[in-house]
């Protein structure tokens, strides 16, 4: 049955004779059309013969967002039909197939390409994934929960995932991946940046490690400060999470916007721009690269201008951002 607009519109016309639908269907159609008066005649009764109607581009686009269907109101040849069949109102979600490059001796390159593939898939389907409006900040598109949903995994926040003991140490479980059930769970007991990094870590297992079927992870924030020897797949998952949450091009761009240079060199001028009252202590303290990276990762003021810190902009820990700045060779002393 055709669903029709009952509003005054532009230059596209449609006339259709339909039977009066059921009250439940009328209510549903009114909701989809965002028109509480659909199917009423001038006297307030049900109208079995809707009037000639028109639809503006804005109305069509609004309805597509509401229906979560970018193809609504297109006919079989891709032209505007003005009609929307009941069967097409809610399209089935299509699982994205992420092409994984062949594993090579260059581990970071392999992981980086896998990250780029999933980021491209998110960008390609951004209007479908955010039907109410794509975020203006591209960092907000880098949501592990969205990426997991895109590849067919269910994402859940749990009040607690319990504890387990490994190598004589007991720790709170922060994340669990169950590949058989295609489900990832993350504990609410952790700080937000830890939740985010842990979710990206589990996303890495889902994308990279087919051999991981049921797996538990302790709290992860990208700092790399996990006691004991870690398996190769855990190191790979951390690297994937770092690449996914802090893309190189975006980090470099934001870094340049704040520090006004492609590579930060600690000298008298830059130390004064960082901390006018403590510039000498910065210079005399002989900071290591990592210590300077931590300062740059958390600073909210430079050269008299106030900013949100890089760690804050990317929703990661200060240590995770410091490591990323260091590995991108963005600073020297």
Short mmCIF file of C-alpha atoms in Angstrom, two decimals:
data_model
loop_
_atom_site.label_atom_id
_atom_site.label_comp_id
_atom_site.label_asym_id
_atom_site.label_seq_id
_atom_site.Cartn_x
_atom_site.Cartn_y
_atom_site.Cartn_z
CA UNK A 1 0.00 0.00 0.00
CA UNK A 2 1.28 3.47 -0.78
CA UNK A 3 2.08 5.89 2.03
CA UNK A 4 1.30 9.47 1.00
CA UNK A 5 2.17 12.93 2.27
CA UNK A 6 -0.82 15.15 3.10
CA UNK A 7 1.05 18.46 3.06
CA UNK A 8 1.39 21.29 0.61
CA UNK A 9 4.60 20.84 -1.36
CA UNK A 10 6.64 21.78 -4.45
CA UNK A 11 6.28 20.44 -7.97
CA UNK A 12 6.15 16.64 -7.59
CA UNK A 13 2.62 15.17 -7.77
CA UNK A 14 1.14 11.79 -6.87
CA UNK A 15 -2.43 10.53 -6.90
CA UNK A 16 -3.30 7.10 -5.56
CA UNK A 17 -6.58 5.37 -4.68
CA UNK A 18 -6.18 3.14 -1.63
CA UNK A 19 -8.40 1.28 0.75
CA UNK A 20 -8.71 2.67 4.25
CA UNK A 21 -5.98 0.95 6.30
CA UNK A 22 -6.44 -0.43 9.79
CA UNK A 23 -6.25 1.96 12.74
CA UNK A 24 -2.92 0.44 13.83
CA UNK A 25 -1.52 0.89 10.32
CA UNK A 26 -2.85 4.45 10.19
CA UNK A 27 -1.08 5.25 13.47
CA UNK A 28 2.14 3.72 12.17
CA UNK A 29 1.93 5.60 8.88
CA UNK A 30 1.19 8.88 10.64
CA UNK A 31 4.32 8.39 12.73
CA UNK A 32 6.44 7.60 9.68
CA UNK A 33 5.02 10.56 7.77
CA UNK A 34 5.38 12.86 10.79
CA UNK A 35 1.78 13.96 10.03
CA UNK A 36 -0.90 13.37 12.72
CA UNK A 37 -3.66 14.35 10.24
CA UNK A 38 -2.92 11.82 7.51
CA UNK A 39 -6.01 9.92 6.28
CA UNK A 40 -8.50 12.53 7.53
CA UNK A 41 -10.81 14.43 5.20
CA UNK A 42 -11.92 18.03 5.63
CA UNK A 43 -14.67 16.96 8.06
CA UNK A 44 -12.32 14.97 10.23
CA UNK A 45 -13.37 11.55 8.94
CA UNK A 46 -11.24 8.88 7.30
CA UNK A 47 -10.56 9.61 3.65
CA UNK A 48 -10.41 6.51 1.41
CA UNK A 49 -9.12 8.63 -1.45
CA UNK A 50 -6.15 10.79 -0.39
CA UNK A 51 -5.87 14.07 -2.23
CA UNK A 52 -3.20 15.01 -4.75
CA UNK A 53 -0.07 15.54 -2.69
CA UNK A 54 3.39 16.87 -3.22
CA UNK A 55 6.72 16.18 -1.48
CA UNK A 56 9.65 18.58 -1.13
CA UNK A 57 13.23 17.38 -1.13
CA UNK A 58 13.44 18.39 2.53
CA UNK A 59 10.42 16.25 3.45
CA UNK A 60 11.78 13.27 1.57
CA UNK A 61 15.19 13.61 3.25
CA UNK A 62 13.56 13.99 6.68
CA UNK A 63 11.47 10.86 6.13
CA UNK A 64 14.51 8.92 4.95
CA UNK A 65 16.27 9.77 8.20
CA UNK A 66 13.21 8.84 10.22
CA UNK A 67 12.83 5.55 8.38
CA UNK A 68 16.58 4.88 8.50
CA UNK A 69 16.32 4.14 4.78
CA UNK A 70 18.29 6.30 2.36
CA UNK A 71 16.49 4.65 -0.60
CA UNK A 72 12.94 5.51 0.48
CA UNK A 73 10.79 7.06 -2.26
CA UNK A 74 12.93 5.62 -5.09
CA UNK A 75 11.46 3.29 -7.68
CA UNK A 76 13.15 0.29 -9.30
CA UNK A 77 15.16 2.48 -11.66
CA UNK A 78 16.32 4.91 -9.03
CA UNK A 79 13.82 7.70 -9.74
CA UNK A 80 11.63 9.44 -7.15
CA UNK A 81 8.31 7.62 -7.01
CA UNK A 82 6.65 9.49 -4.16
CA UNK A 83 5.64 6.12 -2.74
CA UNK A 84 7.06 4.05 0.05
CA UNK A 85 6.08 0.42 0.30
CA UNK A 86 5.51 -1.09 3.72
CA UNK A 87 8.14 -3.71 2.94
CA UNK A 88 10.83 -1.07 2.37
CA UNK A 89 10.12 1.00 5.48
CA UNK A 90 12.75 -0.70 7.64
CA UNK A 91 15.58 -2.23 5.64
CA UNK A 92 17.48 -5.10 7.12
CA UNK A 93 20.84 -4.19 8.58
CA UNK A 94 23.65 -5.26 6.27
CA UNK A 95 26.75 -6.60 8.00
CA UNK A 96 29.90 -4.97 6.69
CA UNK A 97 32.57 -7.35 5.44
CA UNK A 98 35.94 -5.92 6.46
CA UNK A 99 38.73 -6.96 4.11
CA UNK A 100 41.72 -7.98 6.18
CA UNK A 101 45.09 -7.59 4.43
CA UNK A 102 47.46 -10.50 4.41
CA UNK A 103 49.57 -10.71 7.52
CA UNK A 104 53.15 -9.64 6.84
CA UNK A 105 56.34 -9.24 8.79
CA UNK A 106 55.50 -5.54 9.11
CA UNK A 107 52.99 -5.97 11.93
CA UNK A 108 52.12 -2.29 12.35
CA UNK A 109 51.50 -1.89 8.62
CA UNK A 110 49.18 -4.90 8.61
CA UNK A 111 47.28 -3.63 11.64
CA UNK A 112 47.15 -0.10 10.26
CA UNK A 113 45.60 -1.26 7.01
CA UNK A 114 42.96 -3.26 8.88
CA UNK A 115 42.11 -0.14 10.90
CA UNK A 116 41.83 1.98 7.75
CA UNK A 117 39.49 -0.57 6.18
CA UNK A 118 37.05 -0.41 9.07
CA UNK A 119 37.28 3.38 9.30
CA UNK A 120 36.46 3.63 5.59
CA UNK A 121 33.45 1.36 6.13
CA UNK A 122 32.20 3.60 8.94
CA UNK A 123 32.60 6.69 6.78
CA UNK A 124 30.86 5.06 3.81
CA UNK A 125 27.82 4.16 5.90
CA UNK A 126 27.86 7.14 8.28
CA UNK A 127 24.37 8.36 7.30
CA UNK A 128 22.93 4.92 7.97
CA UNK A 129 24.80 4.56 11.26
CA UNK A 130 23.78 8.03 12.49
CA UNK A 131 20.27 8.52 11.01
CA UNK A 132 19.60 11.47 13.35
CA UNK A 133 22.67 13.35 12.15
CA UNK A 134 26.33 12.53 11.58
CA UNK A 135 28.56 14.01 14.34
CA UNK A 136 30.45 17.15 13.33
CA UNK A 137 33.59 15.98 15.15
CA UNK A 138 35.20 13.12 13.16
CA UNK A 139 36.64 11.73 16.41
CA UNK A 140 33.10 10.85 17.46
CA UNK A 141 32.78 8.61 14.41
CA UNK A 142 35.58 6.50 15.86
CA UNK A 143 33.22 4.71 18.22
CA UNK A 144 34.15 1.07 18.92
CA UNK A 145 30.52 0.25 19.72
CA UNK A 146 29.42 1.51 16.30
CA UNK A 147 32.25 -0.40 14.59
CA UNK A 148 31.34 -3.63 16.40
CA UNK A 149 27.71 -3.23 15.38
CA UNK A 150 28.82 -2.61 11.80
CA UNK A 151 30.62 -5.97 11.60
CA UNK A 152 27.74 -7.86 13.19
CA UNK A 153 28.80 -8.00 16.84
CA UNK A 154 26.42 -7.11 19.65
CA UNK A 155 27.90 -4.61 22.12
CA UNK A 156 26.77 -4.56 25.74
CA UNK A 157 27.67 -2.55 28.83
CA UNK A 158 27.60 -4.75 31.95
CA UNK A 159 27.43 -3.59 35.56
CA UNK A 160 30.24 -6.01 36.32
CA UNK A 161 32.02 -8.86 34.57
CA UNK A 162 33.53 -10.35 37.72
CA UNK A 163 37.15 -11.10 38.49
CA UNK A 164 39.67 -13.74 37.54
CA UNK A 165 43.14 -14.77 38.62
CA UNK A 166 46.13 -15.05 36.30
CA UNK A 167 49.74 -15.71 37.26
CA UNK A 168 48.93 -15.21 40.92
CA UNK A 169 47.20 -11.85 40.40
CA UNK A 170 43.47 -11.19 40.65
CA UNK A 171 41.94 -8.39 38.61
CA UNK A 172 38.59 -7.00 37.56
CA UNK A 173 37.44 -8.15 34.14
CA UNK A 174 36.99 -5.08 31.93
CA UNK A 175 36.05 -6.70 28.63
CA UNK A 176 34.86 -10.02 27.21
CA UNK A 177 34.56 -11.16 23.62
CA UNK A 178 32.48 -14.20 22.65
CA UNK A 179 33.05 -14.84 18.96
CA UNK A 180 30.58 -17.72 18.80
CA UNK A 181 27.75 -15.50 20.06
CA UNK A 182 29.22 -12.48 18.22
CA UNK A 183 29.03 -10.43 21.39
CA UNK A 184 31.36 -8.02 23.21
CA UNK A 185 30.75 -6.91 26.79
CA UNK A 186 32.53 -4.11 28.64
CA UNK A 187 32.25 -3.35 32.35
CA UNK A 188 30.77 -0.06 33.54
CA UNK A 189 33.12 -0.12 36.53
CA UNK A 190 35.93 1.58 34.60
CA UNK A 191 36.60 5.26 33.72
CA UNK A 192 35.22 6.37 30.35
CA UNK A 193 38.57 6.43 28.52
CA UNK A 194 39.31 2.92 29.84
CA UNK A 195 35.90 1.69 28.66
CA UNK A 196 36.56 3.20 25.23
CA UNK A 197 40.05 1.74 24.86
CA UNK A 198 38.92 -1.67 26.15
CA UNK A 199 36.06 -1.71 23.61
CA UNK A 200 38.51 -0.84 20.81
CA UNK A 201 40.79 -3.63 22.05
CA UNK A 202 37.90 -6.12 21.82
CA UNK A 203 37.08 -4.76 18.35
CA UNK A 204 40.65 -5.62 17.39
CA UNK A 205 40.16 -9.23 18.49
CA UNK A 206 36.94 -9.37 16.45
CA UNK A 207 38.65 -8.04 13.31
CA UNK A 208 42.15 -9.51 13.56
CA UNK A 209 42.03 -12.73 15.55
CA UNK A 210 39.72 -15.42 14.24
CA UNK A 211 41.29 -17.91 16.64
CA UNK A 212 40.06 -15.96 19.67
CA UNK A 213 36.68 -17.46 20.53
CA UNK A 214 36.09 -16.60 24.21
CA UNK A 215 38.44 -14.14 25.85
CA UNK A 216 38.62 -11.91 28.93
CA UNK A 217 40.67 -8.72 29.30
CA UNK A 218 41.69 -6.63 32.26
CA UNK A 219 41.23 -2.84 32.28
CA UNK A 220 43.09 -1.20 29.40
CA UNK A 221 43.67 2.49 28.79
CA UNK A 222 46.47 2.33 26.23
CA UNK A 223 49.22 3.06 28.74
CA UNK A 224 50.84 -0.33 28.24
CA UNK A 225 51.29 -0.62 32.01
CA UNK A 226 50.09 -4.21 32.33
CA UNK A 227 52.17 -6.44 34.56
CA UNK A 228 53.65 -9.66 33.25
CA UNK A 229 54.49 -10.91 29.80
CA UNK A 230 51.70 -10.28 27.28
CA UNK A 231 50.75 -12.48 24.35
CA UNK A 232 51.41 -11.22 20.84
CA UNK A 233 47.69 -10.95 20.10
CA UNK A 234 47.23 -8.66 23.12
CA UNK A 235 49.98 -6.35 21.90
CA UNK A 236 48.41 -6.36 18.43
CA UNK A 237 44.98 -5.55 19.89
CA UNK A 238 46.44 -2.61 21.85
CA UNK A 239 48.12 -1.31 18.71
CA UNK A 240 44.88 -1.64 16.72
CA UNK A 241 42.98 0.25 19.45
CA UNK A 242 45.56 3.03 19.43
CA UNK A 243 45.47 3.35 15.62
CA UNK A 244 41.66 3.25 15.59
CA UNK A 245 41.07 5.83 18.33
CA UNK A 246 43.96 8.14 17.38
CA UNK A 247 44.34 8.13 13.56
CA UNK A 248 47.69 9.51 12.42
CA UNK A 249 46.35 12.18 10.07
CA UNK A 250 43.85 13.49 12.60
CA UNK A 251 46.35 13.53 15.48
CA UNK A 252 48.90 15.39 13.34
CA UNK A 253 46.28 17.95 12.28
CA UNK A 254 45.09 18.65 15.84
CA UNK A 255 48.71 18.74 17.08
CA UNK A 256 49.60 21.41 14.51
CA UNK A 257 46.50 23.44 15.35
CA UNK A 258 47.53 23.64 19.01
CA UNK A 259 51.34 23.80 18.89
CA UNK A 260 51.69 25.64 15.56
CA UNK A 261 54.35 23.29 14.24
CA UNK A 262 54.73 19.87 12.64
CA UNK A 263 57.28 18.76 15.23
CA UNK A 264 57.62 20.23 18.71
CA UNK A 265 61.12 21.19 19.84
CA UNK A 266 61.52 22.12 23.49
CA UNK A 267 63.46 25.39 23.62
CA UNK A 268 63.22 28.73 25.39
CA UNK A 269 60.39 30.00 23.18
CA UNK A 270 58.25 26.84 23.25
CA UNK A 271 58.77 26.27 26.98
CA UNK A 272 57.58 29.84 27.63
CA UNK A 273 54.55 29.24 25.38
CA UNK A 274 53.76 26.10 27.37
CA UNK A 275 54.26 27.58 30.84
CA UNK A 276 55.24 31.25 31.12
CA UNK A 277 55.76 31.01 34.87
CA UNK A 278 57.70 27.74 34.83
CA UNK A 279 59.52 27.82 31.52
CA UNK A 280 62.97 27.66 33.11
CA UNK A 281 62.12 24.58 35.14
CA UNK A 282 60.93 22.89 31.95
CA UNK A 283 64.24 23.61 30.27
CA UNK A 284 66.44 22.78 33.24
CA UNK A 285 64.56 19.63 34.18
CA UNK A 286 65.96 17.75 31.17
CA UNK A 287 62.66 16.08 30.43
CA UNK A 288 62.66 12.75 28.61
CA UNK A 289 60.71 12.38 25.38
CA UNK A 290 57.94 10.53 27.24
CA UNK A 291 57.74 13.16 29.97
CA UNK A 292 57.46 15.95 27.38
CA UNK A 293 54.87 13.89 25.48
CA UNK A 294 52.77 13.65 28.65
CA UNK A 295 52.93 17.42 29.06
CA UNK A 296 51.80 17.99 25.46
CA UNK A 297 49.09 15.33 25.74
CA UNK A 298 47.44 17.02 28.72
CA UNK A 299 48.17 20.72 28.14
CA UNK A 300 45.13 22.98 27.78
CA UNK A 301 46.96 26.22 27.07
CA UNK A 302 49.68 27.17 24.61
CA UNK A 303 50.96 30.55 23.46
CA UNK A 304 48.21 32.32 25.37
CA UNK A 305 45.38 30.31 23.79
CA UNK A 306 43.18 27.80 25.63
CA UNK A 307 42.34 24.42 24.10
CA UNK A 308 40.85 21.11 25.05
CA UNK A 309 43.80 18.77 25.62
CA UNK A 310 44.69 16.25 22.91
CA UNK A 311 43.91 13.42 25.34
CA UNK A 312 40.50 15.00 25.98
CA UNK A 313 39.78 15.59 22.29
CA UNK A 314 40.35 11.91 21.47
CA UNK A 315 38.75 10.54 24.67
CA UNK A 316 41.87 8.61 25.68
CA UNK A 317 44.17 8.60 28.69
CA UNK A 318 47.08 11.03 28.91
CA UNK A 319 49.51 8.12 28.75
CA UNK A 320 47.87 6.66 25.63
CA UNK A 321 48.10 9.99 23.85
CA UNK A 322 51.70 10.51 25.03
CA UNK A 323 52.69 7.14 23.55
CA UNK A 324 50.94 8.02 20.29
CA UNK A 325 52.71 11.40 20.03
CA UNK A 326 56.03 9.70 20.64
CA UNK A 327 55.52 6.94 18.08
CA UNK A 328 54.45 9.52 15.48
CA UNK A 329 57.74 11.37 16.13
CA UNK A 330 55.96 14.65 16.86
CA UNK A 331 58.43 15.99 19.42
CA UNK A 332 62.08 16.22 20.37
CA UNK A 333 64.16 17.69 23.19
#
